[in-house]
Coordinates of C-alpha atoms in Angstrom, one line a residue:
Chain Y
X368 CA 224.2 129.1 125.5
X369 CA 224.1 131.0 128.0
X370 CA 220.4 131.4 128.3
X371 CA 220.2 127.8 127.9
X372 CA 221.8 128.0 131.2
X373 CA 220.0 130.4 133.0
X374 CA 217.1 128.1 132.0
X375 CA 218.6 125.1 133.3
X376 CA 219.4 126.6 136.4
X377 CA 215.6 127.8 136.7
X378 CA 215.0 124.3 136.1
X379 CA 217.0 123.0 139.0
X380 CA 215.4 125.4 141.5
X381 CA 212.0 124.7 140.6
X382 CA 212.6 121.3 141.1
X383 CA 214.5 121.6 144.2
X384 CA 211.2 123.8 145.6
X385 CA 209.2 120.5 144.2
X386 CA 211.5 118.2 145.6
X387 CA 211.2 119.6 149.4
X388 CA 207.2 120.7 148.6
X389 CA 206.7 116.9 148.0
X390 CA 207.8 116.2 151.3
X391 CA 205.2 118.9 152.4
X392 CA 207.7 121.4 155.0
X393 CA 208.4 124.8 155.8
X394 CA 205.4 127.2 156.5
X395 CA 202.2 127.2 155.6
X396 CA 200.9 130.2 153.6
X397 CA 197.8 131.0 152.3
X398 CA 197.7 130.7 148.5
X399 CA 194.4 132.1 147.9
X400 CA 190.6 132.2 149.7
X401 CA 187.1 131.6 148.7
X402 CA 185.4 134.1 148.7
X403 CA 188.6 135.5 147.8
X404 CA 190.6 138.1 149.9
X405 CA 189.3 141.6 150.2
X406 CA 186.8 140.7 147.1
X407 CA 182.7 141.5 147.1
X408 CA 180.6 138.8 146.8
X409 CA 176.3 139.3 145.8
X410 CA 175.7 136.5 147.7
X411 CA 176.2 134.8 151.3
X412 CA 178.7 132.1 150.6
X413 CA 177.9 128.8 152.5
X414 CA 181.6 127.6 153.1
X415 CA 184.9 129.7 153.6
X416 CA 187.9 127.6 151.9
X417 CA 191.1 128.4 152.6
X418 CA 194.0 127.3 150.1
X419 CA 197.9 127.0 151.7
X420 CA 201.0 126.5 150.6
X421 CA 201.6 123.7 152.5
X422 CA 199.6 120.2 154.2
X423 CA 197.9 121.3 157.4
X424 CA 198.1 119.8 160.7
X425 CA 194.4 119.6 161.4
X426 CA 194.3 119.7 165.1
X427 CA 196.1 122.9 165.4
X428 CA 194.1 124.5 162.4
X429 CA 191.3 127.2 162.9
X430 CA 189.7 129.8 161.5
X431 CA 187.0 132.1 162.7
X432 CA 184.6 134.2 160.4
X433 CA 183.7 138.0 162.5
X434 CA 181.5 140.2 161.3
X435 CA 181.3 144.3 161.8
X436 CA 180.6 143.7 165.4
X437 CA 182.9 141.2 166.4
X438 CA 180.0 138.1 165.8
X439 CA 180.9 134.9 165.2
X440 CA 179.6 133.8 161.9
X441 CA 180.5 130.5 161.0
X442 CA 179.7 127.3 162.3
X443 CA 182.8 126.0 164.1
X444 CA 183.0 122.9 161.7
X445 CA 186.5 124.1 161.0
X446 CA 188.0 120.6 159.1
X447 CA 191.1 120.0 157.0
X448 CA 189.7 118.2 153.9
X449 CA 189.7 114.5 153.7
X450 CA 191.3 114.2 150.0
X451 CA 193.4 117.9 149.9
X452 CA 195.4 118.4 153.3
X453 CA 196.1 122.2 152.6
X454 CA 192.5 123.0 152.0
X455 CA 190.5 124.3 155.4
X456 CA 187.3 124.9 155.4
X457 CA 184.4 125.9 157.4
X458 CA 180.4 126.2 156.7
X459 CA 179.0 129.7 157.3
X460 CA 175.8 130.8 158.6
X461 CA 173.5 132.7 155.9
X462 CA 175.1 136.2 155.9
X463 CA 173.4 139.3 155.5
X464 CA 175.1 142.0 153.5
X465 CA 177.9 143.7 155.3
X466 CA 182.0 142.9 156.0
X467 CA 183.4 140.1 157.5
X468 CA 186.4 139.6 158.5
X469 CA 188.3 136.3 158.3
X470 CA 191.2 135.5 161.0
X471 CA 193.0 132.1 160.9
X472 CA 195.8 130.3 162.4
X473 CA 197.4 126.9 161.1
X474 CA 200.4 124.8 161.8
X475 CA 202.0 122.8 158.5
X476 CA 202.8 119.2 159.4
X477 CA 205.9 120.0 160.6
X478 CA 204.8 122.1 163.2
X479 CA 205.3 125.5 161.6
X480 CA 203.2 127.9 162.8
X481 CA 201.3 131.0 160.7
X482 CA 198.7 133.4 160.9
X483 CA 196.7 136.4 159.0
X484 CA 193.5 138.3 158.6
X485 CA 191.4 139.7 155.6
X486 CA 188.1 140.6 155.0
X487 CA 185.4 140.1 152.1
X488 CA 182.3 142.0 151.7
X489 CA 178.9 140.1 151.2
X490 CA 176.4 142.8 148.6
X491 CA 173.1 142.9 148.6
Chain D
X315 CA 239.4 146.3 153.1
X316 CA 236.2 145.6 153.7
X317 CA 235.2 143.0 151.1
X318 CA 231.9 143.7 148.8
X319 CA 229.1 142.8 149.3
X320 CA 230.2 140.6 152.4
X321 CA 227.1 139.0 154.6
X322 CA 228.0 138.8 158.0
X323 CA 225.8 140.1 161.2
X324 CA 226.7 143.5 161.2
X325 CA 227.5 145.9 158.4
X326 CA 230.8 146.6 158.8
X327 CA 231.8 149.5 157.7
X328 CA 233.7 151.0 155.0
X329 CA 237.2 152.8 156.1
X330 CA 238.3 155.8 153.9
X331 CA 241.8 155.7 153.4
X332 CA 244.5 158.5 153.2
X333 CA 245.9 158.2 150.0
X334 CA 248.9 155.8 148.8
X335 CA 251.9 156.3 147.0
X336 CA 251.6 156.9 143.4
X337 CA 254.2 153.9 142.4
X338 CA 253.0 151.5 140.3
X339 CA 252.1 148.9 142.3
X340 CA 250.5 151.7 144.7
X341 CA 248.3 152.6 141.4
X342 CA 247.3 148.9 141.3
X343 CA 246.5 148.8 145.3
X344 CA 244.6 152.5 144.7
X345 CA 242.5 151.0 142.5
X346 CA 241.5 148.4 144.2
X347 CA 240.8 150.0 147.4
X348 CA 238.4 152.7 144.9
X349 CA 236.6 149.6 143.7
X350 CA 235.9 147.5 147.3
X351 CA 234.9 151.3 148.6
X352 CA 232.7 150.8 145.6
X353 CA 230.9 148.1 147.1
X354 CA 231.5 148.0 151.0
X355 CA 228.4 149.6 152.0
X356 CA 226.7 146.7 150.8
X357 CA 228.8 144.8 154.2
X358 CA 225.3 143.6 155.0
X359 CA 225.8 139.9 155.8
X360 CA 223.4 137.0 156.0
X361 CA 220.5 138.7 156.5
X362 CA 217.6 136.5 158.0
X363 CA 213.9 135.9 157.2
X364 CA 211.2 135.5 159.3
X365 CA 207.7 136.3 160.8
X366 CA 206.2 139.0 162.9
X367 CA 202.5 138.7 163.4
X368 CA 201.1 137.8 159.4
X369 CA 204.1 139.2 158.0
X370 CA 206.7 137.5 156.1
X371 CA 210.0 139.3 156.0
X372 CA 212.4 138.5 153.1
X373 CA 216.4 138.0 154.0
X374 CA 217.4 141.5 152.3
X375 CA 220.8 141.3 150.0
X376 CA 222.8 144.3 151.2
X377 CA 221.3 145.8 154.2
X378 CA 221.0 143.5 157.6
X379 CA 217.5 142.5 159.0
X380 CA 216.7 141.6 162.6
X381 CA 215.7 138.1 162.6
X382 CA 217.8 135.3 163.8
X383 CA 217.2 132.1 161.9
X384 CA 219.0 129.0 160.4
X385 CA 219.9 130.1 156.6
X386 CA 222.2 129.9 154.0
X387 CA 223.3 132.3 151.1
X388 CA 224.9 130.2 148.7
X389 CA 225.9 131.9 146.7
X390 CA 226.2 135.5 146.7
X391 CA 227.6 137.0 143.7
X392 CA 228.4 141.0 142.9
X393 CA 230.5 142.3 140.0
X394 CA 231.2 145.9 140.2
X395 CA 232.9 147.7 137.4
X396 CA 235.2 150.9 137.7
X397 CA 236.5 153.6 135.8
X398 CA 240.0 154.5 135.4
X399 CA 240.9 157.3 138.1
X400 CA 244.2 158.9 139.7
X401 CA 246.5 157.2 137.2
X402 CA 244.6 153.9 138.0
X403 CA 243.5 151.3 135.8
X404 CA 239.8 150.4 135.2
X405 CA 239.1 147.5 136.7
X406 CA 235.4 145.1 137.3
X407 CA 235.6 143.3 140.7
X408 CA 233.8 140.0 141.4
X409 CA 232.7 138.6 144.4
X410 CA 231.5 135.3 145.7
X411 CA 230.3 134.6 149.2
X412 CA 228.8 132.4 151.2
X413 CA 226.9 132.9 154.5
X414 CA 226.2 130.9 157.2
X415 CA 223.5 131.3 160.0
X416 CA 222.5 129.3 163.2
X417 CA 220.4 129.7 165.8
X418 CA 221.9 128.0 169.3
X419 CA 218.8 129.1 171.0
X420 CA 215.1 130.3 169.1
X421 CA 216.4 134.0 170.0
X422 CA 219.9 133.9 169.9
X423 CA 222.1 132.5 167.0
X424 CA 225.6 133.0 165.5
X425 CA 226.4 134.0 162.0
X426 CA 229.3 133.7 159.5
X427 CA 230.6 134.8 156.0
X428 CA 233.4 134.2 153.2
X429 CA 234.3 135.8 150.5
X430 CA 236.3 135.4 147.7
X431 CA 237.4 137.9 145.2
X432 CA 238.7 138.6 142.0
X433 CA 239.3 142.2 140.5
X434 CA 240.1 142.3 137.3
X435 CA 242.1 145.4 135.3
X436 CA 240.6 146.1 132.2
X437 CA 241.8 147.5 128.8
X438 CA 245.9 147.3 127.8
X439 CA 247.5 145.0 129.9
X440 CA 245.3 143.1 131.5
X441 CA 245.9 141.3 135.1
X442 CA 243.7 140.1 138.0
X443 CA 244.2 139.1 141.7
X444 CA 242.0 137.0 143.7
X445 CA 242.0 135.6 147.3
X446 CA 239.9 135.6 150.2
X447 CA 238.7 138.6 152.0
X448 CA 238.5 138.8 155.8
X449 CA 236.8 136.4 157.3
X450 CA 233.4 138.0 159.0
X451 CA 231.5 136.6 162.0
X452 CA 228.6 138.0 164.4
X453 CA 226.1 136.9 166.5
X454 CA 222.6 138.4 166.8
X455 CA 219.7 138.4 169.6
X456 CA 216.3 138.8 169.1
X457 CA 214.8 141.0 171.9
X458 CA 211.3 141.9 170.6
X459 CA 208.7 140.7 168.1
X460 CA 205.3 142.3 168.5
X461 CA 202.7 140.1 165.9
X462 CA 200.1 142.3 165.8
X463 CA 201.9 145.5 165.0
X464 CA 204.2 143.5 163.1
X465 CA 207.2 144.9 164.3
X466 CA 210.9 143.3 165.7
X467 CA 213.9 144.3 167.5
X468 CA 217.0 142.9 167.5
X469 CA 220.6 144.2 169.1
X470 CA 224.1 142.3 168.0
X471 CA 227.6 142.3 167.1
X472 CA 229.4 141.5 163.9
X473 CA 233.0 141.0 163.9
X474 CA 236.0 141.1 160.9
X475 CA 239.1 139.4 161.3
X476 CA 241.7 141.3 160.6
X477 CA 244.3 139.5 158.5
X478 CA 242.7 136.5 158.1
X479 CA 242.3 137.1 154.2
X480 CA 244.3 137.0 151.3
X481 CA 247.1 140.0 151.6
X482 CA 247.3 140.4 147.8
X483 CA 243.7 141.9 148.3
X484 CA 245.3 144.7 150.7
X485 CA 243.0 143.4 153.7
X486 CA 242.8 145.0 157.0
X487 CA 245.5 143.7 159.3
X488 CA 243.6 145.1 162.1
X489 CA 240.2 144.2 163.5
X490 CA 236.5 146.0 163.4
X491 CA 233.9 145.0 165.5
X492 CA 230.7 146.2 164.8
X493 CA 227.9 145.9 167.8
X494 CA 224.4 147.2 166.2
X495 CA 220.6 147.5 166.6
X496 CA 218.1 146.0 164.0
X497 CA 214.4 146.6 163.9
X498 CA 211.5 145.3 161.5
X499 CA 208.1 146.9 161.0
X500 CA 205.3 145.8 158.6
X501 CA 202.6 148.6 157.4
X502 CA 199.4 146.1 158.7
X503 CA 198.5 147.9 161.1
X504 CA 197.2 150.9 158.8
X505 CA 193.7 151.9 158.9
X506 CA 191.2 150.4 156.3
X507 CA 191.3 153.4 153.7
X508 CA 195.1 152.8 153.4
X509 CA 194.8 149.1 152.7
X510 CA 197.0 149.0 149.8
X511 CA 199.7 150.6 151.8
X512 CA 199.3 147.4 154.3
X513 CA 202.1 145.2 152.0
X514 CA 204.7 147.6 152.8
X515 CA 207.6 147.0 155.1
X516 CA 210.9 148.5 156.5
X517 CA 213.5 146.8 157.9
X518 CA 217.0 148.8 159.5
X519 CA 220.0 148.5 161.0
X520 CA 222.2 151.5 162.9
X521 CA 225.7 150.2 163.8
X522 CA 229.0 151.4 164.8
X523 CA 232.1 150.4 163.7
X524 CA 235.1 150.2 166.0
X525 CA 238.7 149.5 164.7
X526 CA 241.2 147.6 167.1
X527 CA 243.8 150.1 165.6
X528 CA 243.2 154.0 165.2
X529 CA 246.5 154.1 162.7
X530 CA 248.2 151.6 160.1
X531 CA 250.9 151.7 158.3
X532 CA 250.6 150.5 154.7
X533 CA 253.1 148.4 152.7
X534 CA 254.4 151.2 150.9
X535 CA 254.6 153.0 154.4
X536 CA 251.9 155.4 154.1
X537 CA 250.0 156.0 157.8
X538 CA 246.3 155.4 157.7
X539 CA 243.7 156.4 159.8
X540 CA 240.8 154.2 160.6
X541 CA 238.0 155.9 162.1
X542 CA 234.8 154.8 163.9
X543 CA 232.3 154.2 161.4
X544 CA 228.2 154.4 161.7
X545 CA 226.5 152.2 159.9
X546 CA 222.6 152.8 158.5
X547 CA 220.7 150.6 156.4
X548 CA 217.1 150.5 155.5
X549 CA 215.3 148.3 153.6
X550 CA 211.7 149.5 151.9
X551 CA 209.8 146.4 150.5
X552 CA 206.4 145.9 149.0
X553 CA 205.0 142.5 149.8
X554 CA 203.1 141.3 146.8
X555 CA 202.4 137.6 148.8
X556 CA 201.2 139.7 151.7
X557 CA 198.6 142.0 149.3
X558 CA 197.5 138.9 148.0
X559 CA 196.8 137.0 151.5
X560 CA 195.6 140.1 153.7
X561 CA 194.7 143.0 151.9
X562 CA 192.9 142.1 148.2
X563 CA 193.6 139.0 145.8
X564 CA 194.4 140.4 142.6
X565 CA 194.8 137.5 140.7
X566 CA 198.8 137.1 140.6
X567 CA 199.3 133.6 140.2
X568 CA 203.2 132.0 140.6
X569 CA 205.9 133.1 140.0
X570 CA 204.2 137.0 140.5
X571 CA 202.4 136.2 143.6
X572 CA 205.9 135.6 145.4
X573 CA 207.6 138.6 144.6
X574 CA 208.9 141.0 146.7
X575 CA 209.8 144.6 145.2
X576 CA 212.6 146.3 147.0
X577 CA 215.3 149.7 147.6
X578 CA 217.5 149.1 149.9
X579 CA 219.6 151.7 151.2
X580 CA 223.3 151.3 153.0
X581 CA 225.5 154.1 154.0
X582 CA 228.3 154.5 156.0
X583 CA 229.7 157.6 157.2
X584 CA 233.3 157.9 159.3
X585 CA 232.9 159.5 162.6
X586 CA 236.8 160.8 163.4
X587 CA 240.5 161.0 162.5
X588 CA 239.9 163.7 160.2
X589 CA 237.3 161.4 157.7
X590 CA 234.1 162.9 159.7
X591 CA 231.5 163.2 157.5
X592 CA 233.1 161.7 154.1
X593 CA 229.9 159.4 153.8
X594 CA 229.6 156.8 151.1
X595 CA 226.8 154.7 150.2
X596 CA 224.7 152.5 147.8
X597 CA 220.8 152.5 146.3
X598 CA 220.0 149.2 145.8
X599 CA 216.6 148.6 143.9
X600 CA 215.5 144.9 142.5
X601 CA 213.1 142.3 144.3
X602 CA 213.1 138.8 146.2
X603 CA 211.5 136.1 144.7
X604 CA 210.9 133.9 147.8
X605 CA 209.6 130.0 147.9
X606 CA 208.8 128.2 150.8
X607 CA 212.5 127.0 150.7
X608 CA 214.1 129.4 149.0
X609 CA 214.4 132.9 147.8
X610 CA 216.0 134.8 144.8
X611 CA 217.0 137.8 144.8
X612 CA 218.6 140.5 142.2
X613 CA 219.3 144.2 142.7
X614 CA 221.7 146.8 141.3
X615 CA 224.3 148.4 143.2
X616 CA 223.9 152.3 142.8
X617 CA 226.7 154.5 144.1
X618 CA 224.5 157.5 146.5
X619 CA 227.5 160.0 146.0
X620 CA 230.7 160.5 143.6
X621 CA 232.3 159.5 146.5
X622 CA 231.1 155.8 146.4
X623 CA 231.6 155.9 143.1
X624 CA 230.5 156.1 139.4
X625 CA 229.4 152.6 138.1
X626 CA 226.4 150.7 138.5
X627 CA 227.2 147.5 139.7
X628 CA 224.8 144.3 140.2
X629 CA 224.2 141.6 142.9
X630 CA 222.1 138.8 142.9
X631 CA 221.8 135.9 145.9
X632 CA 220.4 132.1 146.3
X633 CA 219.6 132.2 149.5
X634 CA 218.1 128.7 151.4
X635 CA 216.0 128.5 154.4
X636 CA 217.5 125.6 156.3
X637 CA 214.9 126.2 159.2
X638 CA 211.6 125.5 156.8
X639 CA 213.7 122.4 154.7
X640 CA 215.1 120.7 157.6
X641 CA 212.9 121.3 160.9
X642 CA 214.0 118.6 162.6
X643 CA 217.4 118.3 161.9
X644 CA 220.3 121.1 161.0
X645 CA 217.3 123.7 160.5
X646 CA 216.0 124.0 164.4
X647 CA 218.2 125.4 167.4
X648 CA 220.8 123.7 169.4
X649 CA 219.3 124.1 172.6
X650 CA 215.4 125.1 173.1
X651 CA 213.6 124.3 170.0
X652 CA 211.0 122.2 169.1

């Protein structure tokens, strides 16, 4: 019984946390990255996609792809996607191998603000 | 008496007392005041969550942090078992409180907490009180948050009502306020080769504890001292949502990828009126599983010294971030926010 209520109560929190996701609040925080954070890829991606927690308020989205030296590597077509509003994403320039660093800053649709770095590696 | 576990601005301190008659309703009150020294440390209060920089702080359980935010623990529950002692009876002490915090402006905001109590004597002849324990207030400003060092200060004042709970609990008739200072820091900033020390975190709190009264006088007519207490309280966490997101994704999917390991630490240690240096204090190990509207949190209740205690008690908290589920309404400040 009384697991049957600690599941029940599970139950009701998870769908509370669905209830107020649906309605797409509360900060935004990255889920997970492709390339993914602090991983190695063998080959230069052509589009960083960055996956949040929470719909994106594209005009106060961005994200900037450094490398080493402090170069801008991407191609400043940062865009929320049309059909998935807490996918950004941005087209890269070819990228020789080396580490890049990846610093972005969104605002969910109600006007929550976040930030955060990481870095991948591109192998040769 | 300082309630367990009780969630207000400030830790409040525990308050030695001299010893009481040995009558048997003295036993009773003895026993009692063993088990809520048993648990006082953990006076944090509703602790807050927030941001600094890229990293996400938690609202700790027993230990204060230094945010000011709109928030709700609902509920917090501890149960603390204790041993027979001094002629005593054992006795296993719940508690259940709820926690209140609002921000008037974005850095200033005003906190309060409630709890209710029930001790219960266990073995032969079994009995239990409950009531209400002193009501706890405090208010908290935020004077510092540095993003890219990740790192917060706070200073504030916490507040318990003397006499404004339930006698039959033995509460303080007298008044303890509390000012204290708060600080955050996230381990971001570390160098590259020490990138998997990056998710770590402390949060702290150093306060001191002034009673309105330096003496009592007990029911059964014993004199008490109440002396200034200082409060410390650390709180070592280990961001698994941050190692994911900044440092290297692992692969931790939901529910892993939101937990937050955690020891927190709370100790109090009387300053004067012949209790200098008779410290008491609590481990608390568990995590934080936090949402984007909610955390959970569990952790056990470790007595630091003999003194504290001898049980291992437990506490565990539903704790809602009004800010993130109702930004435009009761989750954003009274007066300057967006």
């Amino acid at each position: 019984m009384r697991i049957l209520q600690a599941l029940s109560g599970a139950a009701l929190l998870l769908g509370l946390n669905g209830a107020f996701a649906s309605s797409a609040l509360a900060h935004a925080f990255l889920d997970h990255a492709e390339p993914r954070v602090g991983s190695t890829v063998h080959a230069s991606p052509p589009e960083l996609r960055l996956s949040f927690t929470q719909e994106l308020e594209p005009a106060f989205s961005t994200v900037v792809v450094e490398d080493e030296k402090g170069t801008r590597v991407d191609k400043g077509d940062v865009r929320v996607d049309a059909n998935d509003a807490t996918l950004l994403r941005v087209s890269l320039n070819p990228l020789p191998p080396g580490a890049y660093k990846v610093i972005w800053r969104v605002v969910s649709v109600d006007t929550h603000p976040t930030e955060g770095d990481f870095t991948f590696q591109v192998a040769p | 008496m300082r309630p367990p576990a009780l969630r207000t601005a400030i830790p409040n301190p525990v308050r030695p007392r001299s010893p009481v008659a040995a009558s048997p309703w003295s036993s009773h009150r003895t026993a009692i005041l063993i088990v809520l020294a048993c648990v006082s440390w953990a006076s944090a209060r509703a602790a807050a969550h927030g941001f600094a920089g890229q990293r996400f702080f938690p609202a700790t359980l027993v230990t204060d942090d230094p945010f000011v935010a709109d928030e709700m623990s609902l509920p917090t529950i501890s149960l603390v078992p204790n041993p027979a002692a001094d002629g005593a009876p054992s006795t296993v002490e719940y508690d259940f409180s709820v926690d209140l915090s609002k921000r008037i402006t974005p850095n200033f905001g005003i906190e309060i907490s409630q709890t209710w109590q029930t001790i219960k004597t266990t073995g032969a002849g079994n009995s239990s009180i409950s009531g209400f324990a002193n009501l706890e207030i405090g208010a908290k400003y935020l004077l510092l948050v540095n993003g890219p060092h990740e790192f917060l200060l706070s200073t504030g004042v916490g507040a318990e009502i003397g006499g404004s709970g339930s006698s039959s609990l033995g509460v303080d008739h007298f008044s303890t306020i509390s000012p204290g200072l708060f600080f955050g820091k996230g381990l971001g900033d570390l160098p590259k080769g020490l990138s998997f020390l990056r998710p770590f975190a402390v949060t702290g709190v150093l306060s001191l504890g002034f009673p309105t009264q330096a003496k009592t006088t007990t029911d059964s007519g014993d004199v008490q001292q109440n002396p200034h207490v200082l409060g410390t309280g650390l709180a070592i966490e280990y961001s698994l949502p941050y190692l994911q997101a900044s440092v290297m994704d692992i692969g931790l999917r939901s529910p892993f990828s939101r937990l937050i390991p955690l020891v927190e630490f709370n100790f109090q240690t009387p300053l004067d009126r012949g209790q200098q240096g008779l410290a008491t204090g609590i481990i608390c190990p568990g995590f934080i599983w936090s949402t984007s509207y909610f955390q959970i949190g569990f952790e056990a209740l470790i007595p630091a010294n003999p003194r504290t205690g001898h049980n291992v008690g437990a506490i565990g908290q539903l704790h809602f971030y009004l800010d993130d589920m109702f930004p435009r309404s009761v989750g954003k400040p009274l007066f300057g926010g967006r």
